[in-house]
XYZ file of C-alpha atoms in Angstrom:
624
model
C 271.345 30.731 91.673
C 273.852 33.481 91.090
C 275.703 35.050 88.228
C 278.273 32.252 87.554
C 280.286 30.423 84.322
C 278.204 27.706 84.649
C 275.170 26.293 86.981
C 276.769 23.357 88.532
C 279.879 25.259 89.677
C 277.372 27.957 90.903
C 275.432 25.770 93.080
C 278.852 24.085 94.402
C 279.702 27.438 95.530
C 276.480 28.704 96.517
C 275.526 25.602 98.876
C 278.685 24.007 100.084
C 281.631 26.758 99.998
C 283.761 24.877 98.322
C 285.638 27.271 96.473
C 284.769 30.536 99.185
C 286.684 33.603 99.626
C 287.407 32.932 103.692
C 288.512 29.468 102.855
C 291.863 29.973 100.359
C 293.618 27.850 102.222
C 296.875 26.469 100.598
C 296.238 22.995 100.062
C 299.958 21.900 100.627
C 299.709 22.112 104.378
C 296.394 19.917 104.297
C 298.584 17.386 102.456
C 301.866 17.724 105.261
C 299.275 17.711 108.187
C 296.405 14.983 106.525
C 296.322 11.603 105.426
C 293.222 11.456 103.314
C 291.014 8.102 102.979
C 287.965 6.762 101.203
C 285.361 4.515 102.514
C 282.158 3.067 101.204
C 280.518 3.248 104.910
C 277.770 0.499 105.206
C 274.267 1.955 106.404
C 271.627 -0.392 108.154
C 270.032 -1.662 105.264
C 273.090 -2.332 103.167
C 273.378 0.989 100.967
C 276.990 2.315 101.090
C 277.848 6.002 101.161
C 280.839 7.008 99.641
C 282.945 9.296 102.702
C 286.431 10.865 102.495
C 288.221 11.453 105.383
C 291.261 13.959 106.351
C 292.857 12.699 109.575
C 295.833 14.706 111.298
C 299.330 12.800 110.856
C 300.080 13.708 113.991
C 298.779 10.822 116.599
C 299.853 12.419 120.041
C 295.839 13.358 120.858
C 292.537 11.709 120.141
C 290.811 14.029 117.498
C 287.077 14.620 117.304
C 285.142 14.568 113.862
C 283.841 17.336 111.819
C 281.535 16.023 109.301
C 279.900 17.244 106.694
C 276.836 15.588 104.667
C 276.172 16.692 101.230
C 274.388 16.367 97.992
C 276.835 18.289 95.752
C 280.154 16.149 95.452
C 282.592 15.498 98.186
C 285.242 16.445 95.361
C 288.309 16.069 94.323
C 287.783 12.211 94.406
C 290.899 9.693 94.822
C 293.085 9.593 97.873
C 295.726 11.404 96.406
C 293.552 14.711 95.898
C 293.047 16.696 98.692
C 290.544 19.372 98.957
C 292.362 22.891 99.105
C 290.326 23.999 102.707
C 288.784 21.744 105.379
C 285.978 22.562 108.263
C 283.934 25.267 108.263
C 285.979 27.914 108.747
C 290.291 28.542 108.423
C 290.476 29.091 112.005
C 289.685 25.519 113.049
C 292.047 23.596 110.443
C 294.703 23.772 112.442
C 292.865 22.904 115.614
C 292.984 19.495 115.285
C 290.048 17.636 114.246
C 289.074 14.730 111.634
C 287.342 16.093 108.644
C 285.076 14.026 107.327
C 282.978 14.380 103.954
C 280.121 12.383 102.571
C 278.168 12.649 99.536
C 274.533 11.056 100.833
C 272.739 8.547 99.537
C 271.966 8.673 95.660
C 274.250 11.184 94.748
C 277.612 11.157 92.517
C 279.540 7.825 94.503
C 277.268 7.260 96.928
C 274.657 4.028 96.474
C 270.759 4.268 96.869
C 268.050 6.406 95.277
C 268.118 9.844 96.622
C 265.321 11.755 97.667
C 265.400 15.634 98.133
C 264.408 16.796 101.485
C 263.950 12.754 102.105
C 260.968 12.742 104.700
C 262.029 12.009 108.243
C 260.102 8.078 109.522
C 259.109 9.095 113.068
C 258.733 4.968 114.306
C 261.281 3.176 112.808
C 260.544 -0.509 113.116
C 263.275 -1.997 110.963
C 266.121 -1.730 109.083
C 264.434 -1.162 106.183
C 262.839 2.071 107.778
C 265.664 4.303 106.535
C 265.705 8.216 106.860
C 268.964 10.506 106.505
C 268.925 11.099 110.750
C 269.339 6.835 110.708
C 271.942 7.572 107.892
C 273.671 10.084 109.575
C 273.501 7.884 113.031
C 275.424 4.885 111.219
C 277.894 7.060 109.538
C 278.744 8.383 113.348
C 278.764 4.514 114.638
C 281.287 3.530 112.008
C 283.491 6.452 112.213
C 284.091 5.924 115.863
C 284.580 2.118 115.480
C 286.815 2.168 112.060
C 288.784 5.899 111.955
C 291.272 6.048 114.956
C 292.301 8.030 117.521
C 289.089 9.750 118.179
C 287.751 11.177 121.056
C 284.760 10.083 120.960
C 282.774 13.019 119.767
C 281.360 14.395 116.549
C 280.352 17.750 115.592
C 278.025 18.481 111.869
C 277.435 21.689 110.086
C 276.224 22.563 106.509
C 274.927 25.366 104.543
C 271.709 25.278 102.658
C 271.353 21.930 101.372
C 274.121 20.062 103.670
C 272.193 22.797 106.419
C 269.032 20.634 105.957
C 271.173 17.335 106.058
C 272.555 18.917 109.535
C 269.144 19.369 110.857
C 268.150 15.839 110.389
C 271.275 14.782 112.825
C 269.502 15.975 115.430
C 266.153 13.861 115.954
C 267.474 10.322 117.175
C 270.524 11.494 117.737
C 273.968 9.241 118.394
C 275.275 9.561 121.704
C 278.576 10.934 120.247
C 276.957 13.934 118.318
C 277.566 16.960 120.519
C 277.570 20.149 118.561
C 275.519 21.155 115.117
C 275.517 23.765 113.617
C 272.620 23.749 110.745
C 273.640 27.103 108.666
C 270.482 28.744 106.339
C 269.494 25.170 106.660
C 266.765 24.012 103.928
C 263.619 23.540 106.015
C 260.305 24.036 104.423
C 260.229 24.428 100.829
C 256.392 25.147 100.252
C 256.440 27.963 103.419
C 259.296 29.865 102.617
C 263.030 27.931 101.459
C 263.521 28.308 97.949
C 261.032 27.503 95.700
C 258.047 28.213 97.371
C 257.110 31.240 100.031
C 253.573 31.390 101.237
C 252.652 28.857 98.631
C 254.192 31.002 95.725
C 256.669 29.711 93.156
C 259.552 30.735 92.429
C 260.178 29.898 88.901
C 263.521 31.341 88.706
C 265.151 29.107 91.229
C 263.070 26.128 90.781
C 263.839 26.159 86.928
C 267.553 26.919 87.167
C 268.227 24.462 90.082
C 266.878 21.481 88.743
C 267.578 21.975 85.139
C 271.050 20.785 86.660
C 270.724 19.133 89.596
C 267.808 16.993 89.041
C 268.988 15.017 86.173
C 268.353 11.275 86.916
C 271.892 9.823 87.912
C 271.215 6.004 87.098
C 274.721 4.829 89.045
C 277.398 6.493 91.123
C 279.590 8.833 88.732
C 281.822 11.861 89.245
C 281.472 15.387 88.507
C 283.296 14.936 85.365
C 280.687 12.424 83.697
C 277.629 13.935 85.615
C 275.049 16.577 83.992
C 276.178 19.555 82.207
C 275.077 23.328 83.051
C 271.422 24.111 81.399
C 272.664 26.389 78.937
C 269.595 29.527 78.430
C 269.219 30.597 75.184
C 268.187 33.891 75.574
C 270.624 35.556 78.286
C 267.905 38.358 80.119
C 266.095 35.970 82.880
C 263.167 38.021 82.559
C 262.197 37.726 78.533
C 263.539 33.793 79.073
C 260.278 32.743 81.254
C 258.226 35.141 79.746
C 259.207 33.385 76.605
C 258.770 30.021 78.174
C 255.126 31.102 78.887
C 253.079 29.189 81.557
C 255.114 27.064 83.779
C 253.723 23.663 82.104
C 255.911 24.254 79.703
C 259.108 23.857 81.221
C 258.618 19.833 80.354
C 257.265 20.603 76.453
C 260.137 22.704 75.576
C 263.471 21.700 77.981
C 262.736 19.237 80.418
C 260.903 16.552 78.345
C 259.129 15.054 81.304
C 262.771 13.735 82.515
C 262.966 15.661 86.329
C 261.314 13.917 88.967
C 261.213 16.831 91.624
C 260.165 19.358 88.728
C 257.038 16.782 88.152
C 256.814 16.774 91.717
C 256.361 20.342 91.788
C 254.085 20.603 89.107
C 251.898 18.093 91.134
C 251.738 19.313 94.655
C 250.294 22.790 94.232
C 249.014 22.806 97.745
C 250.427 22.149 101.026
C 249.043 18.473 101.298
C 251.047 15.683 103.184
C 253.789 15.545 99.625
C 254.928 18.757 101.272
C 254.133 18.248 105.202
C 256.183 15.051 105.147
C 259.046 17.239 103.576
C 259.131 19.663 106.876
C 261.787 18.512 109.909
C 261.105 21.037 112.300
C 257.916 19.098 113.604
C 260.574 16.080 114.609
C 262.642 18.528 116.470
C 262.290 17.050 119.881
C 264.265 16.147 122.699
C 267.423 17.673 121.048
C 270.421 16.975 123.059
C 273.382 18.172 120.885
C 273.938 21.377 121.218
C 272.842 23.640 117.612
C 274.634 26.729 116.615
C 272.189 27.833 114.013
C 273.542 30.431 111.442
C 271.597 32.763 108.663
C 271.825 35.622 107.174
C 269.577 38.910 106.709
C 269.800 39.148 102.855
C 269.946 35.608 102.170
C 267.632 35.058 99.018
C 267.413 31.165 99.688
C 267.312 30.476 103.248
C 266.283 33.082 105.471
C 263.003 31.590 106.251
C 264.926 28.118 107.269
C 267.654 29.760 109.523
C 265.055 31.860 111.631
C 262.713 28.403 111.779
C 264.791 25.729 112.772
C 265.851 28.398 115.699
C 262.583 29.331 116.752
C 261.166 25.418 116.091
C 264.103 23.822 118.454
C 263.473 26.972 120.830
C 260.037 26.093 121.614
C 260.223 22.380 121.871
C 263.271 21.867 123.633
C 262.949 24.756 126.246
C 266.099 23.607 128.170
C 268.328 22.817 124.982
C 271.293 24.500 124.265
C 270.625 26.426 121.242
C 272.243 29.709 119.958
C 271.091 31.880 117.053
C 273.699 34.278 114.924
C 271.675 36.496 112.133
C 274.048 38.952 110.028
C 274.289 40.684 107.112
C 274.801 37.814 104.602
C 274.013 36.702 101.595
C 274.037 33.042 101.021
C 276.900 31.458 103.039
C 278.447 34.921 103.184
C 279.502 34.108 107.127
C 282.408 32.134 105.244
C 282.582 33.413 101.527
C 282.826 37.126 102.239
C 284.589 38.668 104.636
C 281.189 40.485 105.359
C 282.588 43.791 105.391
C 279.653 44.582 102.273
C 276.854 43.896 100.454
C 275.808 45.216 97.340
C 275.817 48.928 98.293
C 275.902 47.972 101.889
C 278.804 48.574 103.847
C 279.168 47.348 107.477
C 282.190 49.307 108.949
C 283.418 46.095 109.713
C 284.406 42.452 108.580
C 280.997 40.643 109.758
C 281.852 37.137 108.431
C 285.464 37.309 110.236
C 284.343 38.169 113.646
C 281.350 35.411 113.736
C 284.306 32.589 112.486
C 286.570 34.044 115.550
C 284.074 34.953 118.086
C 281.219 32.419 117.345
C 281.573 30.048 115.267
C 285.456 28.907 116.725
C 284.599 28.784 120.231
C 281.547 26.803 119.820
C 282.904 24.096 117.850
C 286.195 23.951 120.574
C 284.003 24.209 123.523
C 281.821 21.292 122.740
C 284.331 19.003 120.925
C 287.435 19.942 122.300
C 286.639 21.312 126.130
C 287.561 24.310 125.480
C 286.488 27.032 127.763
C 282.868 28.033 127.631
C 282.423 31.676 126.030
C 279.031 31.231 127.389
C 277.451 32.343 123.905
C 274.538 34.814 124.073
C 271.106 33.439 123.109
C 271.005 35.247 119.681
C 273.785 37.092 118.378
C 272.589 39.619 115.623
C 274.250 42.008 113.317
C 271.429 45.013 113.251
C 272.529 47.172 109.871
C 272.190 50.764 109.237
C 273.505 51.422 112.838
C 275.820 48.530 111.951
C 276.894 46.891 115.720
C 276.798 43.524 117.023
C 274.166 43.114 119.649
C 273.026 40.242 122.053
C 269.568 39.306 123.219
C 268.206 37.018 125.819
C 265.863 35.950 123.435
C 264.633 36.397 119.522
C 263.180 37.858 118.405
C 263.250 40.359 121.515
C 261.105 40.930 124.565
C 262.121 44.601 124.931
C 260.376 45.832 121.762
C 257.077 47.715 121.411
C 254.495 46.492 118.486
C 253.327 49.551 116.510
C 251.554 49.653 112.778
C 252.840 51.626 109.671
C 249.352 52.889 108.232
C 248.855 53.465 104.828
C 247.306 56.321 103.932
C 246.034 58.779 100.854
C 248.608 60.168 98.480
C 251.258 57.484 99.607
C 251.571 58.938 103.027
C 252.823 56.027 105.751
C 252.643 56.567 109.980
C 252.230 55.300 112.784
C 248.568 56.890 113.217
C 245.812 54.896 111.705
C 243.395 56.473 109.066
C 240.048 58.076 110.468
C 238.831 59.246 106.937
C 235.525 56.931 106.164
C 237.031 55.882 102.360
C 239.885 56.260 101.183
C 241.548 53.479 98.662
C 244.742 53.205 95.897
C 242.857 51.336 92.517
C 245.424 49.746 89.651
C 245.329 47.865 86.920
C 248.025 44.511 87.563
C 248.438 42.858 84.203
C 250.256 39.294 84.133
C 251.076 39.963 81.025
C 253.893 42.891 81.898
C 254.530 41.466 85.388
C 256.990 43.606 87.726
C 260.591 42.424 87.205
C 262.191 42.141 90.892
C 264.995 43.492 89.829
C 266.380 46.456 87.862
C 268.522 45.782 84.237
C 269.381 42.442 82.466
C 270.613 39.657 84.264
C 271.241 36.197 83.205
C 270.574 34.855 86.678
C 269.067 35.753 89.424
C 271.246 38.039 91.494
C 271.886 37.096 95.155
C 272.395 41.845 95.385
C 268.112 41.891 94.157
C 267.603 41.296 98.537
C 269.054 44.621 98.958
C 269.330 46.700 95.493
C 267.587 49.821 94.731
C 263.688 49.786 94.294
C 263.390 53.663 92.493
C 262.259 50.941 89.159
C 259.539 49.873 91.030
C 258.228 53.147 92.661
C 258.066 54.580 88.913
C 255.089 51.860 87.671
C 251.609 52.819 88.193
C 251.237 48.939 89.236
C 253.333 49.348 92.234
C 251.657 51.288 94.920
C 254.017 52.888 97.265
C 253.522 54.375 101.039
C 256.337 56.738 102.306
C 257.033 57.982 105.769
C 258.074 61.410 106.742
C 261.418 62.247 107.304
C 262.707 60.834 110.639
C 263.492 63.334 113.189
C 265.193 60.398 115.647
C 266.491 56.682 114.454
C 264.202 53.666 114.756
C 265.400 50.187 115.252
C 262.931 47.388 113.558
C 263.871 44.026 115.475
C 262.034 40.722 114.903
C 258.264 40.231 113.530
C 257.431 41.844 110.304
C 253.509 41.308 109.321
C 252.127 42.753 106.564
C 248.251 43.354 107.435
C 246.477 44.287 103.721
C 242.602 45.206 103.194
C 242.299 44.659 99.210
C 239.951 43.798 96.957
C 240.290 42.702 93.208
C 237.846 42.114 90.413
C 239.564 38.586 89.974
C 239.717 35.114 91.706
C 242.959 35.003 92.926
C 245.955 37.418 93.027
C 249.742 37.603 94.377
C 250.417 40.435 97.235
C 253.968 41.506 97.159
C 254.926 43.487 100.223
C 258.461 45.266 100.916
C 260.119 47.078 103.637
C 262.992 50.135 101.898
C 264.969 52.337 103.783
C 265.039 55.787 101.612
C 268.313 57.080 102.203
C 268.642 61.522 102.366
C 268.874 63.525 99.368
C 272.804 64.217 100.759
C 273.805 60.512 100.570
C 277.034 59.608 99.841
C 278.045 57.163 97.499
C 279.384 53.791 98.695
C 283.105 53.632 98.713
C 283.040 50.232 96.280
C 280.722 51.945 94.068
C 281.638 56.044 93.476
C 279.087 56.358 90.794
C 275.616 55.615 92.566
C 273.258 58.119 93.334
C 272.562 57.497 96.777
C 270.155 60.519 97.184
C 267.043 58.917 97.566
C 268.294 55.640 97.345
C 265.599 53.348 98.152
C 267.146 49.816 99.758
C 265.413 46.727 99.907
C 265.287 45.454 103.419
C 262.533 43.145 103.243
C 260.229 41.251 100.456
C 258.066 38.696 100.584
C 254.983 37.446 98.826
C 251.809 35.802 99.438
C 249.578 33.484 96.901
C 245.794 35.068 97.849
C 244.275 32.001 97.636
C 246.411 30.893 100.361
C 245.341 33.519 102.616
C 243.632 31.173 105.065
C 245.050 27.727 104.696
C 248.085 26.341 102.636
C 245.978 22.859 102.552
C 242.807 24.947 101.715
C 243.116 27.296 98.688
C 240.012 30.043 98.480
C 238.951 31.831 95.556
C 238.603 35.800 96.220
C 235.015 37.128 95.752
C 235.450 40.103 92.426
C 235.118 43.437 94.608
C 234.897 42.352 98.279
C 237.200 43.548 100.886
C 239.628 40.790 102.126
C 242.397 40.379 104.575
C 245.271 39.123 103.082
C 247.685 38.908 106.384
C 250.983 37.092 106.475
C 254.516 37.344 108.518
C 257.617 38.253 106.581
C 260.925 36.969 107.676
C 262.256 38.974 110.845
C 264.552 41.905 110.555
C 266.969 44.032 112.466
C 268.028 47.587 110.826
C 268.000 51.132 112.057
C 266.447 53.991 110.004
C 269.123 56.720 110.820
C 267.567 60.464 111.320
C 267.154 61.422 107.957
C 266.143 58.763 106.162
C 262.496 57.911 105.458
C 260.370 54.549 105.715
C 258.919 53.328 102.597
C 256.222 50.291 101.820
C 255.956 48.950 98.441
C 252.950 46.850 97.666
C 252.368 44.863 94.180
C 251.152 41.760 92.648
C 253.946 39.877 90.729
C 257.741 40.001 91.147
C 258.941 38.206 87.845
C 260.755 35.996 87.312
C 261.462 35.370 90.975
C 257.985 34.226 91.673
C 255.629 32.694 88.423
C 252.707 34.926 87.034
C 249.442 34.594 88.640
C 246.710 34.175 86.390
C 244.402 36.163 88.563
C 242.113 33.281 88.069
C 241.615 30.898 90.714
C 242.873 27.674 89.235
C 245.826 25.165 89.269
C 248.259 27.354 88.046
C 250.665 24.552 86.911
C 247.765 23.733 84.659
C 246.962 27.109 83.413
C 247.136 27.899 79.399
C 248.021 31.329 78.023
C 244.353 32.082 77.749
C 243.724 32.256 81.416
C 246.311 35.180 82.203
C 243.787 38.029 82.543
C 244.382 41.834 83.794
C 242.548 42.801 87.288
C 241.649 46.077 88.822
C 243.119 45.717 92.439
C 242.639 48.392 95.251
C 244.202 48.960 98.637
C 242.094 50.065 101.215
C 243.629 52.776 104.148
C 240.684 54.242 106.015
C 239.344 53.679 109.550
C 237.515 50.513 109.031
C 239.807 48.859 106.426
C 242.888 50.549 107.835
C 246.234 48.088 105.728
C 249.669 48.225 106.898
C 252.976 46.383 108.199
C 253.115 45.852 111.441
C 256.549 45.958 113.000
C 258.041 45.602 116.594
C 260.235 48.519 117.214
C 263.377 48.317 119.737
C 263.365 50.075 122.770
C 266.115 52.619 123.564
């Protein structure tokens, strides 16, 4: 899903690190210090999953396992290529552990069908009754039986996809399985992972992703002989789908009916029990390993998964052992940046190093290795624009106070609610020019569009926008973001769009990677998300708006932690498409998977900010 030579090397990068900036590791002392093998490992109802496995030459100590469960090639086959980095991170290489790599079932040399997000079976009653935490429990049982000297204990992480596939590990868990850490693990994908948040799709990333990687694989092959990257033929994102037209297209003019989760997609417009079944957190229970989960802030897949699998364990498993780290990531950034920037972020610091040395390292030695206990705190989170580490008892944090940004006339925003009787913003949203989410021409969607500049946006008259005064003292935003909207439309259904900036002073200075921005009045995504209205009040439930009545359209945004420094203002941006991240709504309430060109209509939308229909975003604000 970012800017890349070709799709299938991007997702290999984007999902599994193989080929990340933190891991350039020579590969010649994995081959002094390793003896690689391959095994077809036998699961419980016969399927084999092709594993290969780095174990240290030297056989003085019993080694514990670090493995690693993927969908995107445990690459370079043969047991004479070695991978150039192993584990999660450089600093534990050369700890001494046995790395071990699996490509699950159904994909490139592994047997079976695969499934994405394979549904977890709750009762298993035979064999037969197969899931990837019972695939993940054999793989443990044969590595401690078959790859010597162990020590009896396994540790699992994963990013993104292999995240999701680290999850699963934990209900049913072996006995052996001490420490997982599930890393912007995939976890709901009609909520907020990927393709879907709040019930809206997002074309971009659904289209690009299984173009690729859902091309029917009839027998176990190798990268080399497996699909090729979708190649776009027009190169600006935005004119390709507007070109492609409604999303039931995607089969007519590229996919030719051939992509089973696309179809899937395309039939599942709701959240019914397709998409329930999909959802692990619900199976969270009576977790005994211990779970390092990992996400970042600016991550434009996973965000939603990393904060729910934390706050999912948290509250069934009160007594578990179960640490959150939040920073200022992108995608996987933790190991393939050294986190030092973003975009035209800078941190002051190397972010991604210090979580590998300070987290990350300790957790896996502790709990695998004995190692002494750093006695992690309970959520370790980078909070940017004051830039500094900070730990908290709990997340989000108990010593906050809730308070509202009002909107109000002539874009004002404040903590004061509106006493004027009526007062609304009115606009004309036409799916036909939809609001790009992202300034220029890019190919691909851009991983930088979580945190770029939103001055595009503010210029349309189909973006409303609410902006604070200029702060006399900072103000730290920790945790729960809910955007709380009184609107009315003269259609059936609409998108709400709602994001949190940070409006930098007219006296800004440009970053030091990039001399040539205008930083004055710089206006920094810190937070987007989107809601499909007729999901307002039920996921399994869709509701058609009522033409001109005033409606609550409420929904949470994923949590943040940033300081507005003196100076700098508060802005909220409200609108109702963000193409091509998320498809065009119609503005008719319909099946929009079935929807022809015909049904795209314009709609006059207004925001209401007076004292009985008072919208806003309400935040929970750090104490000092």
């Amino acid at each position: 899903m970012i800017r890349l030579q070709t799709f299938i090397i991007a997702f290999a990068m984007l999902f599994t690190g193989l080929a990340s900036y933190a891991q350039q590791t020579d590969s010649a002392y994995i081959r002094e210090n390793f003896t690689k093998i391959e095994r077809n490992i036998p699961m419980r109802d016969g399927v084999k999953l092709f594993t290969a496995i780095y174990i240290p030459k030297e056989k003085n100590q019993k080694y514990p396992f670090l493995l690693n469960r993927t969908p995107y090639t445990v690459s370079p086959y043969g047991e004479g290529n070695y991978k150039t980095s192993l584990g999660p991170s450089p600093g534990l290489l050369k700890e001494g552990f046995i790395f071990v790599y699996q490509d699950v079932r159904g994909k490139w040399m592994s047997e079976g069908e695969f499934v994405d997000v394979r549904p977890h079976v709750k009762n298993k009653k035979g064999k037969k009754d197969i899931d990837e935490s019972s695939d993940t429990y054999d793989t443990i049982d044969w590595l401690l039986k078959n790859v010597k000297p162990n020590n009896g204990k396994v540790g699992i992480y994963g990013i993104s996809y292999p995240g999701f596939y680290s999850t699963t590990s934990l209900p049913e868990a072996h006995p052996a399985l001490k420490a997982v850490s599930p890393q912007a693990p995939v976890t709901d994908w009609f909520i907020g992972d990927d393709f879907h948040h709040n019930g809206a799709f997002f074309l971009a990333d659904a289209f690009n992703f299984y173009s690729t990687f859902g091309v029917p694989r009839p027998k176990p092959i190798t990268p080399d002989k497996g699909p090729k990257a979708f190649q776009h033929p027009i190169k600006d994102n935005y004119r390709f789908f507007m070109d492609l037209g409604t999303v039931k297209n995607a089969n007519k003019k590229y996919f030719g009916d051939s992509i089973k989760f696309w179809n899937d997609l395309m039939a599942h417009g709701n959240y019914d029990e397709f998409w329930k079944a999909r959802n692990i957190t619900p199976h969270l229970r009576q977790v005994k390993p211990a779970v390092l989960v990992v996400g970042g802030f600016f991550d434009a897949e996973d965000t939603y998964g990393a904060l729910k699998t934390y706050k999912s364990i948290e509250e069934q498993n009160p007594a578990a052992t179960n640490n959150l780290v939040m920073g200022p990531w992108f995608h996987g950034g933790w190991v393939r940046s050294t986190g030092e920037q973003f975009g035209h972020m800078e941190f002051g610091q190397p972010t991604s190093t210090w979580y590998q040395q300070h987290v990350e390292h300790p957790f896996f030695m502790h709990h695998l290795k004995g190692a002494p206990d750093l006695k992690l705190a309970e959520a370790t989170i980078f909070v940017t624009g004051s830039n500094e580490w900070k730990s908290f008892d709990t997340w989000p944090p108990k010593d906050t106070e809730s308070k509202t940004l009002y909107f109000h006339a002539d874009g004002k925003l404040s903590f004061t609610k509106p006493t004027v009787t009526t007062s609304f913003d009115e606009y004309v949203s036409d799916p036909h020019a939809p609001v790009p989410y992202q300034a220029g021409v890019q190919p691909q969607r851009t991983r930088e569009y979580m945190i770029d500049d939103q001055r595009f946006a503010a210029r349309r008259p189909d973006v409303k926008v609410y902006q604070s005064d200029i702060l006399t003292e900072d103000i730290t935003l920790t945790g729960n973001l809910t955007a709380n909207l009184l609107v009315s439309t003269t259609g059936t259904d609409a998108d709400y769009v709602v994001k949190l900036i940070d409006v930098y002073p007219e006296d800004a200075l440009a970053p030091k990677n990039s001399p040539d921005v205008v930083m004055g009045g710089y206006q920094m995504l810190l937070r987007g998300e989107i809601m499909r209205g007729k999901f307002r009040n039920s996921f399994e439930k869709p509701e058609p708006f009522v033409p001109g009545a005033v409606t609550t359209v409420k929904y949470a945004l994923p949590d943040v932690a940033h300081t507005f420094k003196k100076g700098h203002r508060i802005m909220v941006q409200v609108q109702n498409s963000w193409f091509p991240l998320a498809d065009r709504n119609p503005q008719k309430f319909m099946d929009i998977y079935t929807a022809e060109d015909k049904d795209f209509q314009k709609a006059t939308h207004r925001i209401y900010h007076d004292a009985d229909n008072a919208s806003g975003l309400n935040v929970t604000i750090l104490k000092p």
